[in-house]
């Protein structure tokens, strides 16, 4: 199993895009799907939003397009909604920033000018088209957009497209495409209708199933929506008002773990920070003390969430929202092990709201947002859908000058 993106031997320009987007290691679906897609096989993958499924198909497809001499409409991605089509396009923009690979989103809505622009852009050509079914059918029926050389077809969130009544449209779109192509189908669920579609359009597909473990029922999950400045006082309050004898506090960075460690030590708490800068022997000592209940509070990063197996932890507190939804499941899973009960509390600041919303989607459950203690004053409103998306384009290299947006390929 590859552990890093280097193991896929992507083109350097694509690797540069990946690192500037801050992707360090592949998620499980990326681990499993990328090698299969690179072999050229068809694939059916059961994976939800939040697993990294978009990059799982975009990266190998972009990589192949970089190495293709003959450029044309090479890949078609069909997605249920305009929002998803836009998000996919943004991810391509980030990954392909240094590669010259171009994309165009095609979706309904907008005025006549938008329609004209999409049609013209498609006629001029792009490497990747991301389309919603309705708009694509209309363009195909016009006869000016030709997919004769298409190599990859990707159906994203296929179950949602079928729920929206797009089965016939998808079959019709496929009738316009070359028979010899690679087809990848992604779906969060696998109802019989998806199987039926898969049998119709996939050829001897590899099957991948990324089942996300859900937190055990015994865990009482709660969240507080806070400003950063309120976190310390809230933490104090929780530790004072609960009778927890064994608590793990998670933070996403080593720096934050160390900072909390210092603050707790200063306050005379029975606590230790646990991070990779400590010697192995020191780490073992800390862990032993924690297991023996000589130490009440352990502060650590996500490395700790996967490694430790301590029975009877009373509470887990997430000082911030973990970047990877799976880490949330791992973090809160440290409590309520082996049928016991436990509490998992997450602090959500403004910037983390969107991430937490993805987590709630993934675990299929809304985590109750608790009122802040009165002395702390009001926290921010919880409106994750209005908050900015975290990823999108390379960071720190300047943004795309508007006029150079790569949708239209230079010929
Ligand atoms: P998706 O499941 O494709 O909707 O992705 C969920 C989120 O995870 C998106 O914001 C991606 O940008 C992010 N993401 C996907 N793969 C990785 C990775 N390997 N490392 C860091 N972030 C990732």
Short mmCIF file of C-alpha atoms and ligand atoms in Angstrom, two decimals:
data_model
loop_
_atom_site.label_atom_id
_atom_site.label_comp_id
_atom_site.label_asym_id
_atom_site.label_seq_id
_atom_site.Cartn_x
_atom_site.Cartn_y
_atom_site.Cartn_z
CA UNK A 1 0.00 0.00 0.00
CA UNK A 2 1.45 3.40 -0.92
CA UNK A 3 2.03 5.63 2.08
CA UNK A 4 2.82 8.83 0.26
CA UNK A 5 1.82 10.42 -3.02
CA UNK A 6 5.40 9.85 -4.27
CA UNK A 7 4.61 6.14 -4.54
CA UNK A 8 2.29 6.87 -7.46
CA UNK A 9 5.12 8.51 -9.44
CA UNK A 10 2.95 11.33 -10.69
CA UNK A 11 4.34 13.86 -13.14
CA UNK A 12 6.33 16.56 -11.32
CA UNK A 13 3.91 19.32 -12.35
CA UNK A 14 1.03 17.42 -10.74
CA UNK A 15 3.07 16.68 -7.60
CA UNK A 16 3.78 20.41 -7.31
CA UNK A 17 0.06 21.15 -7.46
CA UNK A 18 -0.62 18.53 -4.81
CA UNK A 19 1.93 19.90 -2.39
CA UNK A 20 0.83 23.46 -2.85
CA UNK A 21 -2.71 22.34 -1.97
CA UNK A 22 -1.32 20.93 1.25
CA UNK A 23 -2.05 17.27 0.51
CA UNK A 24 0.55 15.23 2.35
CA UNK A 25 -0.61 11.64 2.30
CA UNK A 26 -3.29 9.75 0.38
CA UNK A 27 -6.59 8.94 2.06
CA UNK A 28 -7.68 5.26 2.07
CA UNK A 29 -9.79 5.64 -1.06
CA UNK A 30 -6.91 7.37 -2.83
CA UNK A 31 -4.59 4.57 -1.73
CA UNK A 32 -6.88 1.96 -3.21
CA UNK A 33 -8.36 3.66 -6.25
CA UNK A 34 -5.40 5.48 -7.78
CA UNK A 35 -3.36 2.37 -8.74
CA UNK A 36 -6.47 0.71 -10.23
CA UNK A 37 -7.35 3.78 -12.27
CA UNK A 38 -3.74 4.10 -13.45
CA UNK A 39 -3.96 0.53 -14.78
CA UNK A 40 -6.84 1.66 -16.96
CA UNK A 41 -9.50 -0.55 -15.35
CA UNK A 42 -13.15 0.32 -14.89
CA UNK A 43 -14.11 0.80 -11.28
CA UNK A 44 -17.10 1.02 -9.00
CA UNK A 45 -16.39 2.69 -5.67
CA UNK A 46 -18.63 3.01 -2.67
CA UNK A 47 -17.40 6.16 -0.92
CA UNK A 48 -18.99 9.16 0.70
CA UNK A 49 -18.15 12.83 0.50
CA UNK A 50 -15.35 13.58 2.91
CA UNK A 51 -13.29 10.51 2.04
CA UNK A 52 -11.20 12.25 -0.62
CA UNK A 53 -13.01 10.52 -3.48
CA UNK A 54 -12.71 13.51 -5.84
CA UNK A 55 -8.91 13.54 -5.77
CA UNK A 56 -8.97 9.74 -6.04
CA UNK A 57 -10.19 10.00 -9.62
CA UNK A 58 -8.88 13.44 -10.58
CA UNK A 59 -5.21 12.77 -9.86
CA UNK A 60 -4.71 9.69 -12.08
CA UNK A 61 -6.82 11.21 -14.85
CA UNK A 62 -4.93 14.53 -14.83
CA UNK A 63 -1.65 12.60 -14.71
CA UNK A 64 -2.58 10.66 -17.82
CA UNK A 65 -3.73 13.74 -19.69
CA UNK A 66 -0.36 15.41 -19.02
CA UNK A 67 1.28 12.55 -20.90
CA UNK A 68 -1.17 12.55 -23.80
CA UNK A 69 0.14 14.10 -27.02
CA UNK A 70 -3.15 14.34 -28.78
CA UNK A 71 -5.25 16.77 -26.75
CA UNK A 72 -9.03 16.74 -27.00
CA UNK A 73 -12.08 16.33 -24.78
CA UNK A 74 -10.39 13.62 -22.82
CA UNK A 75 -12.43 13.15 -19.66
CA UNK A 76 -16.06 13.74 -18.80
CA UNK A 77 -17.20 13.98 -15.20
CA UNK A 78 -20.94 13.91 -14.59
CA UNK A 79 -22.13 15.24 -11.24
CA UNK A 80 -25.64 15.77 -9.85
CA UNK A 81 -25.50 19.46 -8.96
CA UNK A 82 -24.02 22.71 -10.06
CA UNK A 83 -22.35 23.13 -6.65
CA UNK A 84 -20.59 19.79 -6.91
CA UNK A 85 -19.55 20.51 -10.51
CA UNK A 86 -18.04 23.80 -9.35
CA UNK A 87 -16.22 22.16 -6.45
CA UNK A 88 -14.74 19.52 -8.74
CA UNK A 89 -13.64 22.23 -11.16
CA UNK A 90 -11.96 24.12 -8.30
CA UNK A 91 -10.06 21.02 -7.27
CA UNK A 92 -8.87 20.50 -10.85
CA UNK A 93 -7.78 24.11 -10.91
CA UNK A 94 -5.64 23.47 -7.83
CA UNK A 95 -4.14 20.13 -8.87
CA UNK A 96 -3.56 21.10 -12.49
CA UNK A 97 -2.22 24.58 -11.78
CA UNK A 98 1.29 23.77 -13.02
CA UNK A 99 0.31 21.21 -15.66
CA UNK A 100 -1.48 23.08 -18.45
CA UNK A 101 -4.41 20.66 -18.21
CA UNK A 102 -7.66 22.56 -18.71
CA UNK A 103 -11.22 22.07 -17.54
CA UNK A 104 -14.64 23.54 -18.13
CA UNK A 105 -17.71 23.23 -15.95
CA UNK A 106 -21.04 22.94 -17.75
CA UNK A 107 -24.21 23.34 -15.75
CA UNK A 108 -27.68 24.75 -15.93
CA UNK A 109 -28.91 28.07 -14.64
CA UNK A 110 -27.40 31.38 -15.66
CA UNK A 111 -28.55 33.38 -18.64
CA UNK A 112 -28.26 32.94 -22.39
CA UNK A 113 -24.76 34.38 -22.29
CA UNK A 114 -23.62 31.65 -19.87
CA UNK A 115 -25.07 29.01 -22.17
CA UNK A 116 -23.28 30.52 -25.17
CA UNK A 117 -20.02 30.72 -23.29
CA UNK A 118 -20.21 27.09 -22.19
CA UNK A 119 -21.07 25.93 -25.71
CA UNK A 120 -18.22 27.92 -27.28
CA UNK A 121 -15.73 26.74 -24.66
CA UNK A 122 -16.76 23.15 -25.30
CA UNK A 123 -16.40 23.57 -29.04
CA UNK A 124 -12.93 25.07 -28.57
CA UNK A 125 -12.05 22.14 -26.39
CA UNK A 126 -10.82 21.48 -22.88
CA UNK A 127 -9.19 18.40 -21.44
CA UNK A 128 -11.81 17.77 -18.79
CA UNK A 129 -15.51 18.61 -18.83
CA UNK A 130 -17.50 18.57 -15.62
CA UNK A 131 -21.21 18.58 -16.34
CA UNK A 132 -24.62 18.20 -14.80
CA UNK A 133 -26.76 15.77 -16.82
CA UNK A 134 -29.51 18.14 -18.00
CA UNK A 135 -27.25 20.80 -19.45
CA UNK A 136 -24.98 18.26 -21.07
CA UNK A 137 -27.87 16.54 -22.86
CA UNK A 138 -28.98 19.88 -24.25
CA UNK A 139 -25.48 20.61 -25.56
CA UNK A 140 -25.03 17.13 -27.02
CA UNK A 141 -28.39 17.34 -28.75
CA UNK A 142 -27.13 20.52 -30.45
CA UNK A 143 -24.59 18.32 -32.24
CA UNK A 144 -21.63 20.72 -32.05
CA UNK A 145 -19.94 19.10 -29.08
CA UNK A 146 -18.16 15.90 -29.99
CA UNK A 147 -16.77 13.34 -27.57
CA UNK A 148 -15.29 11.02 -30.21
CA UNK A 149 -11.91 10.77 -28.50
CA UNK A 150 -13.11 10.59 -24.92
CA UNK A 151 -10.95 8.31 -22.75
CA UNK A 152 -12.46 8.59 -19.25
CA UNK A 153 -16.02 8.85 -18.02
CA UNK A 154 -16.61 9.48 -14.32
CA UNK A 155 -19.98 9.43 -12.60
CA UNK A 156 -19.74 11.18 -9.25
CA UNK A 157 -22.41 10.74 -6.56
CA UNK A 158 -24.25 8.37 -8.89
CA UNK A 159 -26.86 7.43 -6.27
CA UNK A 160 -27.84 11.06 -5.92
CA UNK A 161 -28.15 11.43 -9.68
CA UNK A 162 -30.49 8.46 -9.82
CA UNK A 163 -32.51 9.85 -6.88
CA UNK A 164 -32.90 13.03 -8.90
CA UNK A 165 -34.31 11.03 -11.82
CA UNK A 166 -31.28 11.20 -14.12
CA UNK A 167 -31.05 7.47 -14.99
CA UNK A 168 -32.38 7.87 -18.54
CA UNK A 169 -30.34 11.02 -19.12
CA UNK A 170 -27.14 9.27 -18.12
CA UNK A 171 -27.83 6.33 -20.38
CA UNK A 172 -28.55 8.76 -23.20
CA UNK A 173 -25.35 10.74 -22.58
CA UNK A 174 -23.37 7.52 -22.67
CA UNK A 175 -24.84 6.68 -26.08
CA UNK A 176 -22.91 9.69 -27.43
CA UNK A 177 -19.56 8.42 -26.07
CA UNK A 178 -17.03 6.00 -27.56
CA UNK A 179 -17.54 2.40 -26.41
CA UNK A 180 -13.86 2.00 -25.69
CA UNK A 181 -13.25 4.14 -22.64
CA UNK A 182 -12.51 3.88 -18.96
CA UNK A 183 -15.59 4.29 -16.77
CA UNK A 184 -15.46 5.06 -13.06
CA UNK A 185 -18.58 5.11 -10.93
CA UNK A 186 -18.61 6.67 -7.46
CA UNK A 187 -21.58 6.35 -5.17
CA UNK A 188 -22.17 6.82 -1.44
CA UNK A 189 -24.65 3.93 -1.36
CA UNK A 190 -25.18 0.85 -3.52
CA UNK A 191 -28.94 0.38 -4.05
CA UNK A 192 -30.04 -2.13 -6.76
CA UNK A 193 -30.54 0.67 -9.29
CA UNK A 194 -26.83 1.55 -9.05
CA UNK A 195 -25.91 -2.10 -9.59
CA UNK A 196 -28.17 -2.10 -12.65
CA UNK A 197 -26.45 1.01 -14.01
CA UNK A 198 -23.03 -0.46 -13.23
CA UNK A 199 -23.85 -3.68 -15.10
CA UNK A 200 -24.92 -1.63 -18.09
CA UNK A 201 -21.97 0.72 -18.35
CA UNK A 202 -18.94 -0.85 -16.64
CA UNK A 203 -16.68 -3.52 -18.08
CA UNK A 204 -15.27 -6.00 -15.56
CA UNK A 205 -14.90 -3.30 -12.90
CA UNK A 206 -12.67 -3.38 -9.86
CA UNK A 207 -14.74 -2.83 -6.73
CA UNK A 208 -13.69 -0.59 -3.89
CA UNK A 209 -15.61 -0.09 -0.71
CA UNK A 210 -14.57 2.54 1.77
CA UNK A 211 -16.72 1.92 4.76
CA UNK A 212 -16.29 4.68 7.28
CA UNK A 213 -16.52 3.45 10.82
CA UNK A 214 -19.03 5.42 12.83
CA UNK A 215 -18.47 6.38 16.46
CA UNK A 216 -19.84 3.78 18.86
CA UNK A 217 -23.35 4.34 20.21
CA UNK A 218 -22.10 4.66 23.79
CA UNK A 219 -20.31 7.94 23.06
CA UNK A 220 -22.10 11.10 24.06
CA UNK A 221 -21.04 13.56 21.35
CA UNK A 222 -21.37 17.29 21.93
CA UNK A 223 -19.94 20.43 20.38
CA UNK A 224 -19.44 24.05 21.37
CA UNK A 225 -19.38 26.76 18.73
CA UNK A 226 -16.74 29.19 19.97
CA UNK A 227 -14.39 32.00 19.10
CA UNK A 228 -10.73 31.01 19.50
CA UNK A 229 -10.42 33.46 22.40
CA UNK A 230 -13.11 31.56 24.35
CA UNK A 231 -11.53 28.10 24.07
CA UNK A 232 -9.20 28.24 27.09
CA UNK A 233 -11.87 29.47 29.50
CA UNK A 234 -14.33 26.89 28.18
CA UNK A 235 -11.79 24.12 28.67
CA UNK A 236 -11.19 25.28 32.26
CA UNK A 237 -14.89 25.33 32.90
CA UNK A 238 -15.45 21.81 31.51
CA UNK A 239 -12.58 20.32 33.49
CA UNK A 240 -13.78 22.01 36.68
CA UNK A 241 -17.44 21.10 36.35
CA UNK A 242 -16.98 17.43 35.40
CA UNK A 243 -15.64 14.69 37.47
CA UNK A 244 -13.48 13.17 34.73
CA UNK A 245 -10.47 11.23 35.95
CA UNK A 246 -9.05 10.42 32.56
CA UNK A 247 -9.22 12.92 29.70
CA UNK A 248 -7.54 13.15 26.30
CA UNK A 249 -7.33 16.54 24.62
CA UNK A 250 -6.64 16.57 20.91
CA UNK A 251 -5.22 19.45 18.89
CA UNK A 252 -4.29 19.36 15.21
CA UNK A 253 -0.75 20.72 15.45
CA UNK A 254 2.24 19.84 17.58
CA UNK A 255 2.71 23.53 18.38
CA UNK A 256 -0.78 23.77 19.84
CA UNK A 257 -0.24 20.57 21.82
CA UNK A 258 2.94 22.02 23.33
CA UNK A 259 1.24 25.34 24.08
CA UNK A 260 -1.64 23.64 25.87
CA UNK A 261 0.85 21.43 27.70
CA UNK A 262 2.68 24.49 29.05
CA UNK A 263 -0.55 26.26 30.05
CA UNK A 264 -1.84 23.17 31.88
CA UNK A 265 1.46 22.62 33.67
CA UNK A 266 1.42 26.27 34.79
CA UNK A 267 -2.10 25.81 36.11
CA UNK A 268 -0.83 22.82 38.12
CA UNK A 269 -2.93 20.22 36.34
CA UNK A 270 -2.01 16.56 36.28
CA UNK A 271 -1.30 16.60 32.55
CA UNK A 272 1.37 15.95 29.90
CA UNK A 273 1.76 16.90 26.25
CA UNK A 274 2.45 13.89 24.02
CA UNK A 275 4.15 14.57 20.68
CA UNK A 276 6.77 13.37 18.25
CA UNK A 277 9.56 15.59 19.66
CA UNK A 278 9.70 13.48 22.82
CA UNK A 279 12.12 10.59 23.16
CA UNK A 280 10.60 7.14 22.84
CA UNK A 281 11.32 6.34 26.49
CA UNK A 282 9.64 9.55 27.58
CA UNK A 283 6.56 8.74 25.56
CA UNK A 284 6.36 5.27 27.05
CA UNK A 285 6.63 6.75 30.56
CA UNK A 286 3.83 9.19 29.90
CA UNK A 287 1.60 6.49 28.47
CA UNK A 288 2.27 4.20 31.40
CA UNK A 289 1.39 6.96 33.88
CA UNK A 290 -1.79 7.76 31.99
CA UNK A 291 -2.89 4.13 31.92
CA UNK A 292 -2.17 3.82 35.63
CA UNK A 293 -4.29 6.94 36.30
CA UNK A 294 -1.28 8.72 37.82
CA UNK A 295 -1.79 11.25 35.08
CA UNK A 296 -5.28 12.59 34.42
CA UNK A 297 -4.92 14.54 31.21
CA UNK A 298 -3.08 13.66 28.03
CA UNK A 299 -2.73 16.25 25.27
CA UNK A 300 -1.82 15.06 21.80
CA UNK A 301 -2.17 15.27 18.02
CA UNK A 302 -3.92 12.77 15.76
CA UNK A 303 -0.95 10.44 15.97
CA UNK A 304 -2.27 9.71 19.44
CA UNK A 305 -5.80 9.07 18.16
CA UNK A 306 -4.71 6.02 16.22
CA UNK A 307 -2.06 4.64 18.49
CA UNK A 308 -3.36 4.32 21.99
CA UNK A 309 -5.57 1.73 23.51
CA UNK A 310 -6.47 2.77 27.01
CA UNK A 311 -9.60 1.49 28.66
CA UNK A 312 -12.01 3.68 30.56
CA UNK A 313 -11.20 7.14 29.23
CA UNK A 314 -13.92 9.43 30.56
CA UNK A 315 -13.77 12.18 27.98
CA UNK A 316 -12.17 13.27 24.75
CA UNK A 317 -11.99 16.98 24.02
CA UNK A 318 -11.21 18.18 20.53
CA UNK A 319 -9.59 21.57 21.00
CA UNK A 320 -10.10 21.99 17.26
CA UNK A 321 -11.83 20.06 14.48
CA UNK A 322 -9.53 17.45 12.91
CA UNK A 323 -8.77 18.13 9.22
CA UNK A 324 -9.60 14.58 8.22
CA UNK A 325 -13.13 13.35 9.09
CA UNK A 326 -11.79 9.88 9.75
CA UNK A 327 -9.56 11.32 12.45
CA UNK A 328 -12.68 12.57 14.19
CA UNK A 329 -13.99 9.03 14.36
CA UNK A 330 -10.62 7.84 15.64
CA UNK A 331 -10.37 10.65 18.20
CA UNK A 332 -13.81 10.18 19.73
CA UNK A 333 -13.39 6.41 19.57
CA UNK A 334 -10.73 6.70 22.29
CA UNK A 335 -13.54 7.03 24.79
CA UNK A 336 -16.42 4.57 25.28
CA UNK A 337 -14.31 1.59 24.35
CA UNK A 338 -15.59 -1.90 24.93
CA UNK A 339 -19.24 -1.04 25.55
CA UNK A 340 -18.55 1.60 28.20
CA UNK A 341 -19.86 5.13 27.85
CA UNK A 342 -17.87 8.30 27.44
CA UNK A 343 -18.13 11.90 26.35
CA UNK A 344 -16.60 13.49 23.26
CA UNK A 345 -16.67 17.27 23.05
CA UNK A 346 -15.53 19.32 20.08
CA UNK A 347 -14.72 23.04 19.98
CA UNK A 348 -15.70 24.54 16.62
CA UNK A 349 -14.38 27.97 15.70
CA UNK A 350 -15.58 29.92 12.64
CA UNK A 351 -12.91 28.49 10.33
CA UNK A 352 -13.67 24.89 11.33
CA UNK A 353 -17.44 25.00 10.83
CA UNK A 354 -17.38 23.67 7.30
CA UNK A 355 -15.07 20.83 8.28
CA UNK A 356 -17.35 19.86 11.13
CA UNK A 357 -20.33 19.85 8.83
CA UNK A 358 -18.53 17.37 6.54
CA UNK A 359 -17.88 15.20 9.59
CA UNK A 360 -21.54 15.28 10.58
CA UNK A 361 -22.45 14.20 7.04
CA UNK A 362 -19.99 11.40 7.17
CA UNK A 363 -21.10 9.99 10.51
CA UNK A 364 -24.72 10.52 9.47
CA UNK A 365 -25.58 12.40 12.61
CA UNK A 366 -25.94 15.96 13.78
CA UNK A 367 -23.86 16.57 16.89
CA UNK A 368 -25.76 18.76 19.39
CA UNK A 369 -24.33 22.26 19.78
CA UNK A 370 -24.30 23.09 23.48
CA UNK A 371 -24.98 26.58 24.84
CA UNK A 372 -21.86 28.33 26.10
CA UNK A 373 -21.71 29.05 29.83
CA UNK A 374 -23.09 32.54 30.34
CA UNK A 375 -19.89 34.10 31.71
CA UNK A 376 -18.18 33.44 28.34
CA UNK A 377 -20.54 35.67 26.36
CA UNK A 378 -21.87 34.75 22.92
CA UNK A 379 -20.04 32.55 20.47
CA UNK A 380 -20.20 32.82 16.67
CA UNK A 381 -23.31 31.65 14.78
CA UNK A 382 -23.16 28.09 13.44
CA UNK A 383 -23.68 28.50 9.71
CA UNK A 384 -21.31 26.02 8.05
CA UNK A 385 -22.84 26.28 4.60
CA UNK A 386 -22.01 29.98 4.44
CA UNK A 387 -18.40 29.48 5.56
CA UNK A 388 -15.56 29.28 3.10
CA UNK A 389 -14.39 25.94 1.81
CA UNK A 390 -10.97 25.02 3.09
CA UNK A 391 -9.34 23.67 -0.04
CA UNK A 392 -9.63 24.83 -3.60
CA UNK A 393 -6.48 26.12 -5.14
CA UNK A 394 -2.78 26.26 -4.40
CA UNK A 395 -1.86 28.33 -1.41
CA UNK A 396 0.96 30.81 -1.29
CA UNK A 397 1.85 30.94 -4.97
CA UNK A 398 -0.44 33.77 -5.88
CA UNK A 399 -3.83 33.20 -7.40
CA UNK A 400 -4.76 32.75 -10.99
CA UNK A 401 -4.84 36.11 -12.70
CA UNK A 402 -8.45 36.32 -13.87
CA UNK A 403 -7.64 36.56 -17.55
CA UNK A 404 -5.43 33.49 -17.46
CA UNK A 405 -7.93 31.09 -15.99
CA UNK A 406 -7.10 27.87 -17.71
CA UNK A 407 -10.48 26.93 -19.00
CA UNK A 408 -9.63 27.67 -22.55
CA UNK A 409 -6.71 25.79 -23.91
CA UNK A 410 -4.01 27.55 -25.82
CA UNK A 411 -3.65 25.82 -29.14
P1 LIG B 1 -14.08 14.74 -1.09
O1 LIG B 1 -14.44 13.46 -0.37
O2 LIG B 1 -13.45 14.48 -2.41
O3 LIG B 1 -15.26 15.68 -1.16
O4 LIG B 1 -12.94 15.48 -0.22
C1 LIG B 1 -13.16 15.97 1.07
C2 LIG B 1 -12.14 17.03 1.48
O5 LIG B 1 -10.89 16.45 1.79
C3 LIG B 1 -11.86 18.07 0.41
O6 LIG B 1 -11.85 19.34 1.02
C4 LIG B 1 -10.49 17.72 -0.12
O7 LIG B 1 -9.80 18.85 -0.59
C5 LIG B 1 -9.83 17.10 1.11
N1 LIG B 1 -8.83 16.07 0.76
C6 LIG B 1 -8.99 15.04 -0.08
N2 LIG B 1 -7.89 14.26 -0.12
C7 LIG B 1 -7.00 14.80 0.73
C8 LIG B 1 -5.65 14.46 1.13
N3 LIG B 1 -5.03 13.37 0.66
N4 LIG B 1 -5.05 15.26 2.03
C9 LIG B 1 -5.69 16.35 2.52
N5 LIG B 1 -6.94 16.74 2.19
C10 LIG B 1 -7.60 15.98 1.31
#
